[in-house]
Coordinates of C-alpha atoms in Angstrom, one line a residue:
Chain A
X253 CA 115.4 255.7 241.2
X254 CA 116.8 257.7 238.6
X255 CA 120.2 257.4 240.2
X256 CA 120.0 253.4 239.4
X257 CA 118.4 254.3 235.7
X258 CA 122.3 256.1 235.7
X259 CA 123.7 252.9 236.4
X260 CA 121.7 250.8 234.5
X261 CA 123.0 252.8 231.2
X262 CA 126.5 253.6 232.2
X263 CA 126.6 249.5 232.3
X264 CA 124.7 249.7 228.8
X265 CA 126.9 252.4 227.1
X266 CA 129.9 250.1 228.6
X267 CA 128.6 246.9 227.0
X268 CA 127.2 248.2 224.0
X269 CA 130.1 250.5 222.6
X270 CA 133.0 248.3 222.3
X271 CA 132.5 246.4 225.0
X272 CA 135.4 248.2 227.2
X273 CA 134.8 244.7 230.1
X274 CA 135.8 242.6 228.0
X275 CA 139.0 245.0 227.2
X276 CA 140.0 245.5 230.1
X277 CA 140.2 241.9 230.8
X278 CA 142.1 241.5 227.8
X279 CA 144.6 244.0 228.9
X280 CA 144.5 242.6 232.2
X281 CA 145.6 238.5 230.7
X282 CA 147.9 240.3 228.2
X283 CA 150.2 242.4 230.5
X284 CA 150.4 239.0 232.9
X285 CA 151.3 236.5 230.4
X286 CA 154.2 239.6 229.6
X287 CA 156.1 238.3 233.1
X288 CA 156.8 235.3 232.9
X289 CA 158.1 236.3 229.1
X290 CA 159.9 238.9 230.6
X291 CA 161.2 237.3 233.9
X292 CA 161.5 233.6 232.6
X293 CA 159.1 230.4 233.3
X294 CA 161.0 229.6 236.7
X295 CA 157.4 228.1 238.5
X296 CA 158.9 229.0 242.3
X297 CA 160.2 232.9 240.9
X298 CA 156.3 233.0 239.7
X299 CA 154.2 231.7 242.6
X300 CA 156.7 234.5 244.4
X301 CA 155.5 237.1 242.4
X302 CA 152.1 236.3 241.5
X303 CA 150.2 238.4 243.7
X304 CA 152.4 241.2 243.2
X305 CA 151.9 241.4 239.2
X306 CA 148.1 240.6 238.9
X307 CA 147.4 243.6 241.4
X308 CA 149.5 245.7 239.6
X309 CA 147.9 244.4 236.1
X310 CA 144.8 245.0 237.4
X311 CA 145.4 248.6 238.8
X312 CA 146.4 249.4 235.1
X313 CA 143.2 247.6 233.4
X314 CA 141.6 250.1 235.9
X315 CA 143.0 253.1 234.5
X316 CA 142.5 251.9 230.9
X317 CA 138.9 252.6 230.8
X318 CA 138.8 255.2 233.6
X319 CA 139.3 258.3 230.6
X320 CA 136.0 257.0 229.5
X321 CA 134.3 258.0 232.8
X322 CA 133.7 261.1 232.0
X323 CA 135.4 262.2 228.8
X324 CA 132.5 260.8 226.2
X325 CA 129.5 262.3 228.4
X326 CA 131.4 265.7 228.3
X327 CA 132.3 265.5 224.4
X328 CA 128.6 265.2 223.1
X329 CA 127.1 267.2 225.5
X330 CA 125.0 264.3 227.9
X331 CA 127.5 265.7 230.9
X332 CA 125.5 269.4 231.4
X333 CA 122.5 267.4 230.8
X334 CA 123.0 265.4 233.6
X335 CA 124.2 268.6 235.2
X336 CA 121.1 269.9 235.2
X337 CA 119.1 266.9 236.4
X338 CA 118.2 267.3 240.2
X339 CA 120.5 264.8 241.3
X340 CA 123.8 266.1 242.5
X341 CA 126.6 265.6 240.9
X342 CA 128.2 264.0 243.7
X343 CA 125.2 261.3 243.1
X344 CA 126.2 261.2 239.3
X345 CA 129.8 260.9 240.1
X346 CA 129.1 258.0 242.6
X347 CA 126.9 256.6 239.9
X348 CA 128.9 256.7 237.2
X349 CA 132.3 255.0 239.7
X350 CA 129.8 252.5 240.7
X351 CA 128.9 251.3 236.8
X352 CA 133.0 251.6 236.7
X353 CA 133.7 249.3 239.4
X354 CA 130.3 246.7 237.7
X355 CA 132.3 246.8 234.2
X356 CA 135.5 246.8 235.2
X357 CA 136.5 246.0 239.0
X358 CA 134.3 243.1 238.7
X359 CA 135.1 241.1 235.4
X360 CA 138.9 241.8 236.8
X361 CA 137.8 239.4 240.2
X362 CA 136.3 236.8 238.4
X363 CA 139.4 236.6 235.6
X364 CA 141.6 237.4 239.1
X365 CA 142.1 233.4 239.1
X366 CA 142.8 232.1 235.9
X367 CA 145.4 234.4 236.2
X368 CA 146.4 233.3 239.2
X369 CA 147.0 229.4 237.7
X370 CA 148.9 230.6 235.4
X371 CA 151.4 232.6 237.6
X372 CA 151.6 229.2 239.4
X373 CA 150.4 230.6 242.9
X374 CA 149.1 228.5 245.9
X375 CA 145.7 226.7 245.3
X376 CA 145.5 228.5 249.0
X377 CA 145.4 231.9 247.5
X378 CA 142.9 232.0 245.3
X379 CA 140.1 232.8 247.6
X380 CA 142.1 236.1 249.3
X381 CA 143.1 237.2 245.8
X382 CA 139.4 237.4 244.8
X383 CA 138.2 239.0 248.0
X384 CA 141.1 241.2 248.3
X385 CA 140.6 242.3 244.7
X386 CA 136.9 243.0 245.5
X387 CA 137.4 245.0 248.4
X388 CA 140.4 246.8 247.0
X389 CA 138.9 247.3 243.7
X390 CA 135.8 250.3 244.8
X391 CA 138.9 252.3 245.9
X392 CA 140.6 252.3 242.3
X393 CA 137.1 253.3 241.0
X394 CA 136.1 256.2 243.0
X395 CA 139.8 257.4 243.3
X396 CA 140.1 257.2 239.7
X397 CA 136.8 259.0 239.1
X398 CA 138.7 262.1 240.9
X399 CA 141.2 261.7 238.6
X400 CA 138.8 261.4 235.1
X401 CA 137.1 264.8 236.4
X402 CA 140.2 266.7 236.8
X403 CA 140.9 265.8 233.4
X404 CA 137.9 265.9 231.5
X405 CA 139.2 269.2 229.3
X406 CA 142.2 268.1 228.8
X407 CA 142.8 267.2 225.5
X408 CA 145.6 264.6 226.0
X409 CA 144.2 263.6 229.3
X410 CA 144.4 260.0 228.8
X411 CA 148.2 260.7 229.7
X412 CA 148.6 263.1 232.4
X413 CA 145.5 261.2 234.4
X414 CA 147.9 258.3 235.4
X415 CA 150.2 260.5 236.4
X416 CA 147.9 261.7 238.9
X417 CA 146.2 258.7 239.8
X418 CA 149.2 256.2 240.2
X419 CA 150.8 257.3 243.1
X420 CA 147.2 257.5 245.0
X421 CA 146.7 254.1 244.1
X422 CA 149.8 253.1 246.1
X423 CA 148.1 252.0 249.6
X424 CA 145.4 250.3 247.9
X425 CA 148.3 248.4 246.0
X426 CA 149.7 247.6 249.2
X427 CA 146.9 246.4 251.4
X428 CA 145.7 244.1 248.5
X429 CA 149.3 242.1 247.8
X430 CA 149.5 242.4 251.6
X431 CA 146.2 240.2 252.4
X432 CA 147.2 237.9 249.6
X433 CA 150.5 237.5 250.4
X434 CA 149.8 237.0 254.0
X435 CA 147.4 233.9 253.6
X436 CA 150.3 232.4 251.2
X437 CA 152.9 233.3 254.2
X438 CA 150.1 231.3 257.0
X439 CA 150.2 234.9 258.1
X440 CA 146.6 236.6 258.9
X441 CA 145.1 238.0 256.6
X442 CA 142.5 240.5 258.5
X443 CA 144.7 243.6 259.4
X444 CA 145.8 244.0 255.3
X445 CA 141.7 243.5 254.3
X446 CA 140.2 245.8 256.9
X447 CA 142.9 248.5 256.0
X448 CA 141.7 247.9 252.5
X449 CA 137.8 247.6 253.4
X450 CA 139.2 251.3 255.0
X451 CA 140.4 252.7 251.8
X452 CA 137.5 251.8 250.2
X453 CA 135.5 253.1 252.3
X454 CA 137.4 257.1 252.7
X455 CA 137.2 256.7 249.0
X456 CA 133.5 256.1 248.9
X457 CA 132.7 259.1 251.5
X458 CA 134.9 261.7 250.5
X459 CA 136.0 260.6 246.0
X460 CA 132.5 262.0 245.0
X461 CA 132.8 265.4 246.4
X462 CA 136.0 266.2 244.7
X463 CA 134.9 264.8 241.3
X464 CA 131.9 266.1 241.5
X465 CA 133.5 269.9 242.1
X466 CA 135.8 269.2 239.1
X467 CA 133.1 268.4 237.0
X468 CA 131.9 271.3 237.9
X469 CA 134.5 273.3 237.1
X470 CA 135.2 271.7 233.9
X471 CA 131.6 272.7 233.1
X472 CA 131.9 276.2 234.0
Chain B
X192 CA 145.3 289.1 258.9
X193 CA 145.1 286.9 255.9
X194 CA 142.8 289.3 253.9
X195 CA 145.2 292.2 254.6
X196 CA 147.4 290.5 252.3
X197 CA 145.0 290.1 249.9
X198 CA 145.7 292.8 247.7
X199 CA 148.8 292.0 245.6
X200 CA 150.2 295.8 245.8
X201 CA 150.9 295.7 249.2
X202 CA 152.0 292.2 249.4
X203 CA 154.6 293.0 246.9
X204 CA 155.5 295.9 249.0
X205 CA 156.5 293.5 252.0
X206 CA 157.6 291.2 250.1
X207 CA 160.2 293.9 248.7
X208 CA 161.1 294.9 252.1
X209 CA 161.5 291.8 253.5
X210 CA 163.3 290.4 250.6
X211 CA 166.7 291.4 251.7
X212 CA 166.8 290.7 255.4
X213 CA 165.8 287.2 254.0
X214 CA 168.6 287.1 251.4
X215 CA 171.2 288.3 254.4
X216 CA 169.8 285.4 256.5
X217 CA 170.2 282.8 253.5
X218 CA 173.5 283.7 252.8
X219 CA 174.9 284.1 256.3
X220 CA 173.3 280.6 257.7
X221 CA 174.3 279.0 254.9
X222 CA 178.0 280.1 255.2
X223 CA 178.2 279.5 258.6
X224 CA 176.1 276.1 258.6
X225 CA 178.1 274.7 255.5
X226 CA 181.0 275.6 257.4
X227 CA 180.9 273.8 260.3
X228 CA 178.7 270.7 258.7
X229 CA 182.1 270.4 256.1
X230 CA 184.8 271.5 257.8
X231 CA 184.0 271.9 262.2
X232 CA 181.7 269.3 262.7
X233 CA 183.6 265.7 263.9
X234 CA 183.0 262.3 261.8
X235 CA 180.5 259.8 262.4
X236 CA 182.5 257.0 264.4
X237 CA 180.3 254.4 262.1
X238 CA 179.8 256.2 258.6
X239 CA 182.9 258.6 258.8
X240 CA 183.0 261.9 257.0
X241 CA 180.1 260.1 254.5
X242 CA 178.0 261.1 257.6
X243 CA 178.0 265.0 256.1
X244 CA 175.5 264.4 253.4
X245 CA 172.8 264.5 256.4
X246 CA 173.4 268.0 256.5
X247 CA 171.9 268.3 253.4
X248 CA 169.7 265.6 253.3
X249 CA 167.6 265.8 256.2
X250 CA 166.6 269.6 255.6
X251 CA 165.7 268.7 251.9
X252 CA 163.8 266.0 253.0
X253 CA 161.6 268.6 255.6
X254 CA 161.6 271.2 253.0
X255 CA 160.3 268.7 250.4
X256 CA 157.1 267.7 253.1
X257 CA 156.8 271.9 253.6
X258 CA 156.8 272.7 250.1
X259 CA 153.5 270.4 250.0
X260 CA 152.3 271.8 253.1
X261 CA 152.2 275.4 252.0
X262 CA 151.0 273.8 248.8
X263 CA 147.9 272.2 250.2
X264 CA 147.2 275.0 253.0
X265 CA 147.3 277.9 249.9
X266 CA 145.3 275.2 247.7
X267 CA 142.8 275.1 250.8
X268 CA 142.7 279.0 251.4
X269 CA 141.9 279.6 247.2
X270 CA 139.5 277.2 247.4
X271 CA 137.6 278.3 250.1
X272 CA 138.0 281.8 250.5
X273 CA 138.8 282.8 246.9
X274 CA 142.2 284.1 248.3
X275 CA 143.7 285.7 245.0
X276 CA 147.2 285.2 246.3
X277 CA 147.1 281.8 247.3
X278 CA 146.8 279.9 244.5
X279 CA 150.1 282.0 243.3
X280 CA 151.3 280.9 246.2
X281 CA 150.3 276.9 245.5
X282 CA 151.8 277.5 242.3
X283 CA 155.4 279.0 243.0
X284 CA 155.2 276.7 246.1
X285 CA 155.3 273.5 243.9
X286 CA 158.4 273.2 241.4
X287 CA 160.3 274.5 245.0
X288 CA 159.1 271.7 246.9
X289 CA 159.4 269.4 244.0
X290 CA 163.6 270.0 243.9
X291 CA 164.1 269.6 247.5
X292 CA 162.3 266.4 247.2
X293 CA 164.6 265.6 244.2
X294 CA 167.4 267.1 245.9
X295 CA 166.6 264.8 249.2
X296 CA 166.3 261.5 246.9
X297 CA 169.3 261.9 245.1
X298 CA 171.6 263.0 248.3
X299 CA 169.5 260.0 250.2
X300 CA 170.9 257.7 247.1
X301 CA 174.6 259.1 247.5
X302 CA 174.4 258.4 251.3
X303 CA 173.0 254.7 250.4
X304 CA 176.1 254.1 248.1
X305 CA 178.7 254.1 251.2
X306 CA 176.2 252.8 253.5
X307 CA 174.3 249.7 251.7
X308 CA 176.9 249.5 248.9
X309 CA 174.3 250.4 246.3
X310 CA 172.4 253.6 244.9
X311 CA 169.2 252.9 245.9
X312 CA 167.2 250.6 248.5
X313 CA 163.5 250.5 249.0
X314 CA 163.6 252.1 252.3
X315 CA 160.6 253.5 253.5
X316 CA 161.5 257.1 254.3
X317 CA 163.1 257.1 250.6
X318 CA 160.2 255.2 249.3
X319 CA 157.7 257.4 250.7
X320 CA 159.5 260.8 249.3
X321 CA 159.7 258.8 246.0
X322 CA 155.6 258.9 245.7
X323 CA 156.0 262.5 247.4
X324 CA 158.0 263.4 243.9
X325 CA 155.3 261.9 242.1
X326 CA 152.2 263.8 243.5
X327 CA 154.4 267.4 242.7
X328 CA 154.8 265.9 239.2
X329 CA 151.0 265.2 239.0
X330 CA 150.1 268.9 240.4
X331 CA 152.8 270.7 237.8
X332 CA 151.8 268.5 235.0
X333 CA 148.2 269.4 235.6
X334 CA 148.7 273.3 235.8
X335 CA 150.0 273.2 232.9
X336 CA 147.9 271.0 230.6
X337 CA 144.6 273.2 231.3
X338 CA 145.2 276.8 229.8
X339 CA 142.5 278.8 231.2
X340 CA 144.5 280.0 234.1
X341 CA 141.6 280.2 237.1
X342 CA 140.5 276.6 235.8
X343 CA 144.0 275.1 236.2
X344 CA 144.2 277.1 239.7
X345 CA 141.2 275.1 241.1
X346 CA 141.6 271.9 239.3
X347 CA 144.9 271.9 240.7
X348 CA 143.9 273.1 244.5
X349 CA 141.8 270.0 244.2
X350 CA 144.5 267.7 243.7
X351 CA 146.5 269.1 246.1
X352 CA 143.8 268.6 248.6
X353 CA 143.1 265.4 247.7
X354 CA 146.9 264.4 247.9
X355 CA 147.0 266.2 251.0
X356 CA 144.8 263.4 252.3
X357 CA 146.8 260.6 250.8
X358 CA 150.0 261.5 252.0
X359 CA 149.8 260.5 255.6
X360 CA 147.6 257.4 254.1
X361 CA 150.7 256.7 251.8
X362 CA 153.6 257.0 254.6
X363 CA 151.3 254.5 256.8
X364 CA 150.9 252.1 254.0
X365 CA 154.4 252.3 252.7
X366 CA 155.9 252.2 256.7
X367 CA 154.0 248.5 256.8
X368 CA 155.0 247.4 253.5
X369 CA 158.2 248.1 254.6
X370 CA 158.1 246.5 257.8
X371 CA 156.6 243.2 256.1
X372 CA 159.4 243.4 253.3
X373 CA 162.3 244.5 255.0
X374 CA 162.4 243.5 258.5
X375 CA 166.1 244.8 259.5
X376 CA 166.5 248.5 258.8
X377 CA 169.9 249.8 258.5
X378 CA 168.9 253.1 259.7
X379 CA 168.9 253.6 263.2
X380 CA 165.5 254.6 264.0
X381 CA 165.1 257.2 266.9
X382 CA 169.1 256.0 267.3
X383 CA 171.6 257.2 270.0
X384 CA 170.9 261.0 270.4
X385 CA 173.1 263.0 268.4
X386 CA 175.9 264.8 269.6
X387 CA 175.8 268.8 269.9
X388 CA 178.6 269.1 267.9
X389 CA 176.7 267.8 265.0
X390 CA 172.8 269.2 266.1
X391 CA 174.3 272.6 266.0
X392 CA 175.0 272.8 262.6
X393 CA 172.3 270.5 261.3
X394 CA 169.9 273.5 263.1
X395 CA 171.4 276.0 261.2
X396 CA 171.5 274.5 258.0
X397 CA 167.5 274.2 258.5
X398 CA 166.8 277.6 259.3
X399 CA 169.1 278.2 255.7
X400 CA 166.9 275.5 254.3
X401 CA 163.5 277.8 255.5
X402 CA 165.1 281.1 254.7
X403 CA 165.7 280.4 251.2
X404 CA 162.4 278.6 250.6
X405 CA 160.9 281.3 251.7
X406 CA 163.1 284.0 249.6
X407 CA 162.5 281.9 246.9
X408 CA 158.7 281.5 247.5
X409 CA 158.1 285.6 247.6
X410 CA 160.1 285.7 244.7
X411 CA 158.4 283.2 242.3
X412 CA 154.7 284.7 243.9
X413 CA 156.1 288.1 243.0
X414 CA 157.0 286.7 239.2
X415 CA 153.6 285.4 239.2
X416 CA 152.2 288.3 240.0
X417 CA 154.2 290.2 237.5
X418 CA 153.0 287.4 235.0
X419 CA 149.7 288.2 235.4
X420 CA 150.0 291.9 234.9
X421 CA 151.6 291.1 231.7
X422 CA 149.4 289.0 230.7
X423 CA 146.1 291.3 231.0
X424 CA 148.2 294.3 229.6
X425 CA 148.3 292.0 226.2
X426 CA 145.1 291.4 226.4
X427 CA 143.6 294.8 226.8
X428 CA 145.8 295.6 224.3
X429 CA 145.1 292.8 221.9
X430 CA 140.9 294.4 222.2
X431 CA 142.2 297.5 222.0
X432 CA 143.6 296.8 218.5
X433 CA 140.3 294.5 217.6
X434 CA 138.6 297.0 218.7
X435 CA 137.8 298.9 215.5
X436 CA 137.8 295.4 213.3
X437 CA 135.0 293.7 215.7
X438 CA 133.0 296.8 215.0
X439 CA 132.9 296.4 211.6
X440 CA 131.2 292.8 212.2
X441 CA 127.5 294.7 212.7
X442 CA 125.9 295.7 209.3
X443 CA 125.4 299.3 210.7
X444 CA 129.0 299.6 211.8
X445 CA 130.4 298.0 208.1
X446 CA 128.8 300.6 206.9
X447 CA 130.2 303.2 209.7
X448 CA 133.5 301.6 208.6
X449 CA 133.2 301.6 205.1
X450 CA 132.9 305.7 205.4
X451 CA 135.9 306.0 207.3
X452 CA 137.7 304.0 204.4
X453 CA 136.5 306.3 201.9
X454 CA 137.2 309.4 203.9
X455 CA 140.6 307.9 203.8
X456 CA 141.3 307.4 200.2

């Protein structure tokens, strides 16, 4: 019960103060329209690349509002309150990546498309990019969560967390362009999506415990 | 066997004693190995004398996966058994594994520019040692943005664990995003076995490779070590010299202070 109450306001803080969804899928539309400015309007170049640069987009709207995660809890103090609740903090952690992934995986699949017509990709592919976002998506969250915990006493730690995050992010990155790619290519799509539903769900059983111990550490 | 080296005295002891015989073994295999890899060893009938870099290459590229071997197991034995020397040993373990992954890109991109006629190509081996060099980055960057030093010891054994994880997750995903992308490797995989004439000093140059990593390793532990000592020497110090002034913070010992003044003038 009280570990839905957790959700229910990290989804409230996330609306309420600045409303970081609707940032990150500003960011998310900004950094795709900068391809085509930067690569040229060529339709064919586009529809080529259009898988490619909205999961990439959408790994970095991830990361935008991952330094959130934790940071704010731990600055006024609500962080060793929820430390000494009787939930675990692997529970909290798992919580708090879950009201992540609600305000920010999802609003990133539902934009996923618009984004898509405008990179020109197959009417074909919408479907896979959506379901290979929301499968792929969970992963970014929890991994990231590892990632927000490490560098929760960091003062700059908005910068070094990509650092440590990126190159973890890499399979996911390529099991999601994979599965959209494929259905684009009349390929299958199934082997890219489970090995994706797989990340997901490593990330889900084994992200919380090592957040949760760097959170632990960080409140030492 | 593992807590006998526990205590940092008498690891430094073996580590001074077996420093030499490892500096003679360094220097001896790496004479003789560069020897016959540059000079004795015959030319690839394909890539021609271009076919020497692998000499270099291929035990960089081992040491670089090592380095984060020792880095993870030492990250693994701090965390879980409080091991006071292995998280020196994560730590000097890292920027050494970080250069011989540097050192196997940039010898992989000379070796590309003769053999696919440009620097780089998104192979997968070279790909995959690309995100290798990334993960190091991550793990120095994060020792040394946290200050407390035990902090940034576990924070960083928990990175390394958790890349520890992803790096056989990461060679599997970049191996079939390879295989989609770039169906006709020029790189013979498994290949037609190589000839004794090269394997012989391609083994040597690997046990130079491991000798010197692991001269190199005692040394930088040993620095660490050193490091440390300094650094509580300062601070006893440092609250020997406060010592008197943090007394004086008490009403009772202003006062006790104030009489030694006066005694003074």
């Amino acid at each position: 019960m009280a570990f839905f109450a957790l959700i229910g306001r990290e989804v409230r803080l996330a609306w309420r103060q600045g409303n970081s969804s609707a940032m990150a899928v500003t960011f998310f539309l900004v950094a795709v329209t900068l391809f085509p400015l930067g690569i040229g309007p060529e339709l064919s170049v586009l529809a080529r690349i259009s898988a490619g640069v909205i999961w990439v987009a959408a790994l970095l709207s991830a990361l935008l509002t991952l330094d959130r995660l934790f940071q704010q809890d731990f600055e006024d103090g609500s962080l060793d309150l929820l430390a000494l609740a009787p939930m675990p903090m692997e529970l909290i952690v798992l919580a708090k990546s879950i009201a992540h992934w609600l305000t920010t995986g999802l609003p990133l699949v539902v934009a996923a498309p618009l984004l898509a017509v405008l990179l020109n990709m197959d009417s074909g592919g919408l479907g896979i990019l959506m379901l290979s976002l929301a499968i792929g998506t969970p992963a970014l969250s929890l991994t990231g969560a590892i990632g927000a915990a490490l560098t929760v006493t960091v003062r700059r730690g908005g910068v070094l967390m990509p650092l440590l995050i990126l190159p973890l992010y890499v399979p996911t990155l390529i099991f999601g362009v994979g599965a959209v790619d494929a259905v684009l290519n009349n390929i299958v799509a199934g082997p890219n999506l489970l090995y994706l539903g797989a990340l997901s769900l490593v990330a889900l059983a084994l992200a919380p415990f090592a957040a949760a111990a760097a959170i632990r550490l960080a409140l030492e | 066997m593992m807590h006998r080296f526990a205590n940092p005295t008498r690891f430094v002891r073996l580590a001074d004693r077996m420093l030499p015989w490892l500096f003679i073994v360094t220097l001896g295999s790496f004479a003789v190995g560069l020897y016959m890899a540059l000079i004795t060893s015959p030319p690839d009938y394909q890539q021609g004398d271009s076919v020497r870099i692998m000499y270099v290459h291929a035990p960089s590229a081992w040491m670089g996966l090592f380095g984060y071997m020792v880095l993870a197991g030492a990250s693994f034995a701090s965390l879980v058994w409080r091991h006071p020397l292995a998280d020196a040993a994560a730590k000097a373990s890292a920027p050494i594994g970080a250069a011989f992954t540097g050192l196997a890109l940039l010898t992989g991109s000379l070796w590309g520019q003769p053999m696919w006629g440009t620097w780089w190509v998104w192979d997968a081996r070279l790909t995959s040692m690309l995100v290798l060099f990334f993960l190091y980055l991550g793990y120095m960057a994060l020792w040394s943005a946290i200050e407390d030093r035990q902090k940034a010891s576990k924070a960083a054994a928990i990175l390394a664990l958790v890349g520890a994880i992803n790096v056989p997750i990461i060679k599997f995903s970049v191996d079939w995003w390879n295989t989609l992308h770039q169906p006709a490797s020029i790189m013979r995989q498994g290949g037609p076995s190589m000839d004794s004439a090269m394997l012989w000093p391609l083994g040597i140059m690997f046990v130079a490779f491991n000798a010197y990593y692991a001269m190199v390793l005692m040394w930088r532990i040993k620095a660490e070590l050193a490091a440390r000592k300094i650094e509580t020497l300062r601070y006893n110090q440092a609250a020997r010299q406060e010592g008197p002034a943090a007394r004086q913070e008490g009403p009772a010992a202003r006062q006790e202070g104030q009489a030694v003044l006066e005694e003074g003038s």
